[in-house]
Coordinates of C-alpha atoms and ligand atoms in Angstrom, one line a residue:
M5 CA -75.9 -52.9 -139.1
P6 CA -75.4 -55.0 -142.1
L7 CA -74.5 -58.8 -141.6
A8 CA -71.3 -61.2 -142.4
M9 CA -70.7 -64.5 -141.7
V10 CA -67.3 -64.4 -140.3
Q11 CA -64.7 -67.4 -140.0
T12 CA -63.4 -67.6 -136.7
A13 CA -61.6 -71.0 -136.7
V14 CA -61.6 -74.1 -138.6
E15 CA -65.4 -75.5 -139.7
R16 CA -66.5 -72.2 -137.8
L17 CA -68.5 -69.2 -139.3
E18 CA -70.3 -67.0 -137.2
P19 CA -72.5 -64.2 -138.1
R20 CA -71.1 -60.6 -137.2
E21 CA -72.8 -57.2 -137.5
L22 CA -70.1 -55.0 -139.0
P23 CA -70.3 -51.1 -139.8
L24 CA -70.1 -49.9 -143.6
P25 CA -67.0 -47.9 -144.0
P26 CA -67.1 -44.3 -145.5
I27 CA -66.4 -44.2 -149.4
G28 CA -64.0 -41.6 -150.9
D29 CA -63.3 -40.7 -154.7
D30 CA -61.6 -43.9 -156.0
D31 CA -63.6 -47.1 -154.0
A32 CA -67.3 -48.4 -154.0
L33 CA -69.4 -50.5 -151.5
L34 CA -71.2 -53.4 -153.3
R35 CA -74.8 -54.8 -152.0
V36 CA -74.1 -58.4 -152.5
E37 CA -76.7 -60.6 -154.3
A38 CA -75.0 -63.6 -154.5
C39 CA -71.8 -65.2 -154.0
G40 CA -70.8 -68.4 -155.5
I41 CA -68.7 -71.3 -153.7
C42 CA -65.9 -73.1 -155.0
G43 CA -63.5 -76.2 -153.9
S44 CA -61.1 -73.4 -152.2
D45 CA -64.2 -72.4 -150.0
V46 CA -64.5 -75.8 -148.7
E47 CA -60.4 -76.2 -148.4
S48 CA -60.3 -72.7 -146.3
F49 CA -63.3 -74.0 -144.2
E50 CA -61.8 -77.6 -143.3
G51 CA -58.4 -75.8 -142.6
V52 CA -56.6 -77.7 -145.6
L53 CA -56.3 -73.9 -147.2
K54 CA -54.6 -71.8 -144.2
V55 CA -55.9 -68.5 -144.3
P56 CA -55.7 -65.7 -141.9
L57 CA -58.5 -65.7 -139.5
P58 CA -60.9 -64.3 -138.3
L59 CA -62.2 -63.3 -142.0
I60 CA -65.1 -62.9 -143.8
P61 CA -64.9 -66.0 -146.9
G62 CA -66.3 -65.5 -150.4
H63 CA -64.5 -64.7 -153.6
E64 CA -66.8 -64.8 -156.1
P65 CA -69.2 -61.7 -156.0
L66 CA -72.0 -60.4 -157.7
G67 CA -74.4 -57.6 -156.6
R68 CA -75.2 -54.0 -157.3
I69 CA -73.3 -50.7 -156.4
A70 CA -74.5 -49.4 -153.4
A71 CA -72.3 -46.5 -153.1
I72 CA -69.5 -45.2 -155.1
G73 CA -66.9 -42.2 -155.8
K74 CA -67.0 -40.2 -158.6
R75 CA -63.6 -41.4 -159.8
A76 CA -64.3 -45.0 -159.3
A77 CA -67.7 -44.8 -161.2
Q78 CA -65.8 -42.8 -163.9
R79 CA -62.9 -45.3 -164.3
W80 CA -65.1 -48.3 -164.2
G81 CA -67.9 -47.0 -166.1
V82 CA -70.7 -48.0 -163.9
A83 CA -73.4 -46.1 -161.2
E84 CA -74.8 -46.5 -158.2
G85 CA -77.5 -49.4 -159.0
D86 CA -75.5 -50.9 -161.7
R87 CA -75.6 -55.3 -161.1
V88 CA -71.5 -56.0 -161.6
A89 CA -69.8 -59.5 -161.3
V90 CA -66.5 -58.7 -159.3
E91 CA -63.0 -60.7 -160.2
T92 CA -61.4 -62.0 -157.3
L93 CA -58.3 -60.6 -157.7
L94 CA -57.2 -57.4 -156.4
P95 CA -54.1 -56.5 -158.7
C96 CA -51.2 -54.0 -157.8
N97 CA -52.1 -52.1 -161.8
A98 CA -48.1 -51.0 -161.7
C99 CA -45.9 -54.0 -162.0
R100 CA -44.7 -55.3 -165.1
R101 CA -47.2 -58.1 -165.2
C102 CA -50.1 -55.9 -164.4
R103 CA -48.8 -53.6 -167.1
T104 CA -48.4 -56.3 -169.7
G105 CA -52.2 -57.7 -169.3
A106 CA -51.1 -60.5 -167.1
Y107 CA -52.5 -59.3 -163.9
Q108 CA -53.6 -62.5 -162.8
L109 CA -49.7 -63.0 -162.2
C110 CA -49.2 -59.9 -160.4
A111 CA -46.8 -60.8 -157.4
Q112 CA -48.4 -57.9 -155.2
R113 CA -51.7 -59.2 -156.2
R114 CA -54.4 -59.6 -153.1
V115 CA -57.2 -61.8 -153.4
Y116 CA -61.0 -61.3 -152.0
S117 CA -61.8 -63.7 -149.1
Y118 CA -58.1 -63.8 -148.3
I119 CA -58.0 -60.7 -146.3
P120 CA -58.3 -60.8 -142.6
L121 CA -60.9 -58.9 -141.0
A122 CA -58.0 -56.7 -139.2
V123 CA -57.5 -55.1 -142.3
A124 CA -59.6 -51.8 -142.6
P125 CA -62.3 -51.9 -143.8
G126 CA -62.7 -55.5 -143.2
L127 CA -65.5 -56.4 -145.8
W128 CA -63.0 -58.3 -147.9
G129 CA -65.6 -61.0 -148.6
A130 CA -68.5 -61.7 -150.0
Y131 CA -70.4 -64.2 -147.8
A132 CA -71.7 -60.7 -146.8
E133 CA -74.5 -58.3 -147.3
Y134 CA -71.7 -55.7 -148.4
L135 CA -68.4 -56.0 -150.0
Y136 CA -65.8 -53.2 -150.0
L137 CA -64.7 -52.3 -153.7
A138 CA -61.1 -51.4 -153.4
P139 CA -59.9 -48.9 -156.0
N140 CA -57.7 -51.7 -157.9
A141 CA -60.9 -54.1 -157.9
I142 CA -61.9 -55.3 -161.1
V143 CA -65.7 -54.8 -162.3
H144 CA -67.9 -56.3 -165.0
K145 CA -71.4 -54.9 -165.7
I146 CA -73.8 -58.2 -166.0
D147 CA -77.6 -58.0 -167.2
P148 CA -79.6 -57.1 -164.2
A149 CA -82.9 -59.1 -165.5
L150 CA -80.7 -62.7 -164.7
P151 CA -82.0 -64.4 -161.8
P152 CA -78.7 -63.7 -159.3
E153 CA -78.3 -67.8 -159.2
I154 CA -77.7 -67.7 -162.4
A155 CA -75.9 -64.7 -162.9
V156 CA -73.3 -66.0 -160.1
L157 CA -71.8 -68.4 -162.6
F158 CA -69.3 -65.9 -164.3
N159 CA -66.9 -67.2 -161.9
P160 CA -66.7 -70.8 -163.0
L161 CA -67.6 -69.8 -166.6
G162 CA -64.7 -67.6 -166.9
A163 CA -62.3 -70.4 -165.6
G164 CA -64.0 -72.9 -168.6
F165 CA -63.5 -69.8 -171.4
R166 CA -59.8 -69.2 -170.3
W167 CA -58.8 -72.9 -168.8
A168 CA -59.9 -74.9 -171.9
L169 CA -60.1 -72.1 -174.7
E170 CA -57.7 -69.1 -174.0
I171 CA -54.7 -70.9 -173.1
P172 CA -54.5 -74.4 -174.7
K173 CA -56.3 -72.0 -178.1
T174 CA -58.3 -74.5 -178.8
Q175 CA -59.6 -74.6 -182.5
P176 CA -62.9 -75.4 -184.3
G177 CA -62.7 -79.3 -184.8
E178 CA -60.2 -80.0 -182.2
T179 CA -60.8 -83.0 -179.7
V180 CA -60.9 -82.1 -176.1
L181 CA -60.5 -84.1 -173.3
I182 CA -61.4 -82.9 -169.8
L183 CA -60.8 -84.4 -166.7
G184 CA -63.4 -83.8 -163.9
P185 CA -66.8 -83.0 -164.2
G186 CA -67.0 -80.3 -161.1
Q187 CA -68.1 -76.9 -161.9
R188 CA -65.1 -76.1 -164.0
G189 CA -64.8 -79.1 -165.9
L190 CA -68.6 -78.4 -166.8
A191 CA -67.8 -74.8 -167.8
S192 CA -65.1 -76.3 -170.0
V193 CA -67.4 -78.4 -171.8
I194 CA -69.8 -75.3 -172.3
A195 CA -66.4 -73.3 -173.4
C196 CA -65.3 -75.9 -175.9
R197 CA -69.0 -76.2 -177.5
E198 CA -69.0 -72.2 -177.8
A199 CA -65.9 -72.3 -179.8
G200 CA -66.9 -75.3 -182.0
A201 CA -64.9 -77.7 -180.7
G202 CA -65.2 -81.3 -182.0
T203 CA -65.3 -84.2 -180.3
V204 CA -65.4 -83.6 -176.4
L205 CA -64.9 -86.2 -173.6
V206 CA -65.2 -86.0 -169.8
T207 CA -64.1 -88.2 -167.4
G208 CA -65.6 -88.5 -163.8
L209 CA -65.4 -91.5 -160.9
S210 CA -68.9 -93.6 -160.1
R211 CA -70.1 -90.9 -157.7
D212 CA -69.7 -88.3 -160.4
A213 CA -73.1 -89.8 -162.5
H214 CA -75.3 -87.0 -161.9
K215 CA -72.3 -84.7 -163.5
L216 CA -71.5 -86.8 -166.0
A217 CA -75.2 -86.7 -166.9
L218 CA -75.0 -83.1 -166.8
A219 CA -71.9 -82.9 -169.4
R220 CA -73.3 -84.9 -171.7
E221 CA -76.5 -82.6 -171.5
L222 CA -74.0 -79.3 -171.9
G223 CA -72.4 -81.2 -175.5
A224 CA -70.1 -83.7 -174.3
T225 CA -69.8 -86.3 -176.9
H226 CA -68.6 -89.4 -174.6
V227 CA -68.3 -89.5 -170.7
I228 CA -65.9 -92.1 -169.1
D229 CA -66.2 -93.4 -165.7
A230 CA -62.6 -93.7 -164.8
E231 CA -63.4 -96.0 -162.0
R232 CA -64.8 -98.7 -164.4
E233 CA -63.2 -97.9 -167.5
N234 CA -59.7 -97.5 -168.9
V235 CA -59.4 -93.8 -169.5
V236 CA -56.5 -94.0 -171.9
A237 CA -58.0 -97.1 -173.6
R238 CA -61.2 -95.7 -173.7
V239 CA -59.5 -92.4 -175.6
K240 CA -57.4 -93.7 -177.5
E241 CA -60.6 -96.0 -178.6
L242 CA -63.0 -92.7 -179.1
T243 CA -59.8 -90.8 -181.0
G244 CA -58.9 -93.4 -183.7
G245 CA -55.7 -93.7 -181.7
R246 CA -54.7 -90.0 -182.1
G247 CA -55.5 -89.2 -178.5
A248 CA -57.0 -85.6 -177.8
D249 CA -55.3 -82.4 -179.1
V250 CA -56.2 -80.4 -175.9
V251 CA -56.9 -82.0 -172.2
V252 CA -58.0 -80.2 -169.6
E253 CA -56.9 -81.4 -166.0
V254 CA -59.5 -79.9 -163.4
T255 CA -59.4 -82.8 -160.9
A256 CA -58.8 -82.0 -157.2
V257 CA -56.3 -83.6 -155.2
A258 CA -55.9 -87.0 -157.6
T259 CA -52.5 -87.3 -159.5
Q260 CA -53.5 -89.9 -161.6
P261 CA -55.3 -87.7 -164.2
I262 CA -51.9 -85.9 -164.2
V263 CA -50.3 -89.3 -165.5
D264 CA -53.8 -90.0 -167.9
A265 CA -53.4 -86.7 -169.3
I266 CA -49.7 -87.0 -170.7
D267 CA -50.8 -90.6 -172.2
C268 CA -54.0 -89.3 -173.8
A269 CA -52.8 -86.3 -175.4
A270 CA -52.1 -86.4 -179.0
L271 CA -48.7 -85.8 -180.7
G272 CA -48.5 -82.2 -180.4
G273 CA -51.0 -81.6 -177.8
R274 CA -51.7 -79.1 -175.2
V275 CA -51.9 -80.1 -171.7
V276 CA -53.8 -77.6 -169.3
L277 CA -53.1 -78.0 -165.5
A278 CA -55.5 -76.5 -163.4
G279 CA -56.5 -78.8 -160.3
V280 CA -54.3 -78.5 -157.5
K281 CA -52.7 -81.4 -155.5
G282 CA -51.9 -80.2 -152.0
M283 CA -48.5 -79.6 -153.5
K284 CA -48.0 -83.5 -153.9
P285 CA -45.7 -85.1 -156.3
V286 CA -47.1 -87.0 -159.2
P287 CA -45.8 -91.0 -159.0
G288 CA -45.6 -92.1 -162.2
F289 CA -44.8 -89.0 -164.4
V290 CA -42.6 -89.7 -167.0
S291 CA -41.1 -86.7 -168.5
D292 CA -39.9 -88.1 -171.4
K293 CA -43.3 -88.8 -172.8
V294 CA -44.0 -84.9 -172.9
V295 CA -40.5 -84.6 -175.0
L296 CA -41.0 -87.5 -177.1
K297 CA -44.8 -86.6 -178.0
E298 CA -43.9 -82.8 -177.9
I299 CA -46.5 -81.9 -175.6
A300 CA -47.1 -78.4 -174.1
L301 CA -47.6 -78.6 -170.7
L302 CA -49.6 -75.2 -169.6
G303 CA -50.2 -74.4 -165.9
A304 CA -53.5 -72.2 -165.5
I305 CA -54.2 -69.9 -162.6
G306 CA -57.3 -67.6 -162.5
V307 CA -59.2 -66.0 -164.8
T308 CA -58.8 -62.7 -167.4
W309 CA -60.8 -60.1 -168.4
D310 CA -61.7 -61.3 -171.8
A311 CA -62.5 -64.7 -170.3
Y312 CA -65.0 -63.2 -167.9
E313 CA -66.4 -61.0 -170.7
R314 CA -67.0 -64.3 -172.5
A315 CA -68.8 -65.7 -169.9
I316 CA -70.8 -63.0 -169.1
R317 CA -71.9 -62.6 -172.8
L318 CA -72.8 -66.2 -173.0
I319 CA -74.9 -66.3 -169.8
E320 CA -76.8 -62.9 -171.3
S321 CA -77.5 -64.8 -174.3
R322 CA -79.7 -67.6 -172.4
R323 CA -78.8 -69.6 -175.2
V324 CA -77.2 -72.5 -172.7
P325 CA -79.3 -74.3 -169.8
L326 CA -77.2 -73.1 -167.2
E327 CA -80.0 -73.6 -164.9
K328 CA -78.9 -77.2 -164.9
L329 CA -75.7 -76.3 -163.0
A330 CA -77.1 -73.7 -160.4
T331 CA -78.2 -77.1 -158.4
H332 CA -78.2 -75.2 -154.9
A333 CA -78.9 -71.9 -153.3
F334 CA -78.7 -70.7 -149.5
P335 CA -79.3 -67.5 -147.7
L336 CA -76.0 -66.1 -146.2
A337 CA -76.8 -67.4 -142.6
D338 CA -76.7 -71.1 -144.0
A339 CA -72.9 -70.8 -145.2
A340 CA -71.5 -73.8 -143.3
H341 CA -74.3 -75.9 -144.7
A342 CA -73.7 -74.6 -148.0
I343 CA -70.1 -75.3 -148.1
R344 CA -70.9 -78.6 -146.6
T345 CA -73.2 -79.3 -149.4
L346 CA -71.0 -78.4 -152.3
A347 CA -68.2 -80.6 -150.7
G348 CA -70.7 -83.8 -150.7
R349 CA -70.9 -84.4 -146.9
E350 CA -74.6 -83.5 -146.8
A351 CA -76.4 -87.0 -147.3
G352 CA -78.5 -87.2 -150.4
E353 CA -77.4 -83.7 -152.0
S354 CA -75.6 -84.4 -155.3
A355 CA -74.2 -80.4 -155.7
V356 CA -72.7 -78.8 -158.8
C357 CA -72.7 -75.4 -158.0
C358 CA -73.8 -74.0 -154.5
A359 CA -74.3 -70.1 -154.6
L360 CA -75.3 -67.9 -151.1
L361 CA -78.0 -65.6 -152.3
T362 CA -78.1 -62.1 -149.9
Ligands
ZN427 ZN1 -63.7 -70.0 -156.3
ZN428 ZN1 -49.1 -56.1 -160.2

């Protein structure tokens, strides 16, 4: 029977053999090739984010269609054997938001890796050899010749295209400040370069030196060590006093970058908030600055079809050295080690993107 890694408690992942469900006309089974790991995997694993246990984690799946119903094949335009990238969300496809294209805001949406094992057929996470593709799953075809650890970057890259371009409507020549050099910060650098942004600035902490160096390689104009330099002063200096047209905030937990984002934004600038802070209030937030500078404050959650497609086309073009992002890959059985590596809890390891290869 196929293997899945099941989270049974905080910091506990156990290998289990689970049966494959029968497939009807409207659904499918994915033979998982790879699953990306992000900060929310770390939070679920560590118990910071409450999830209904036991469950199979993994919401960034890449794989091949192992079995598919007739109607699903027609609807999705894929056949058995095709390689696909699977979106994280399972929208209802019936509500007003789904009907108007804003399916990332569907109130009835479900999310891969947050559905417990008890909900049939149980295979709702991609830390497994097989994933259940429900009738409302969203899949994108992707070049089967790409190495799996590169193809699986569709998820963070999709976020870069949506958060740094689609939401703030970034224009060629504009100055973009990206706060946080993690997977999604670096993906934002790549997306900004693709869109012809002018100056691209990236901030990070001293321990992020390797990520800031990578940001430079991927096209950032300048990087700023937020622990050694005054972010606001440095951004003003690098933009001739104007500030950034677009600010993308993708740091985890820290609230000071929100305050910095407002101070670094140009008059009439757009600030995209995508980093979650554990529901903390933001000390030092002065709303008058938003008013007086007429800043557009834009929340960002999730990725849309177009942004995923742009990310996939970019990966398939092989124009960007994405292998530099894919720093670590692990076999399925080492899922806990993979999560700890991404979290920076393994001594001597400096991870950017970690993937499980199945
Ligand atoms: Zn993720
Ligand atoms: Zn809906």
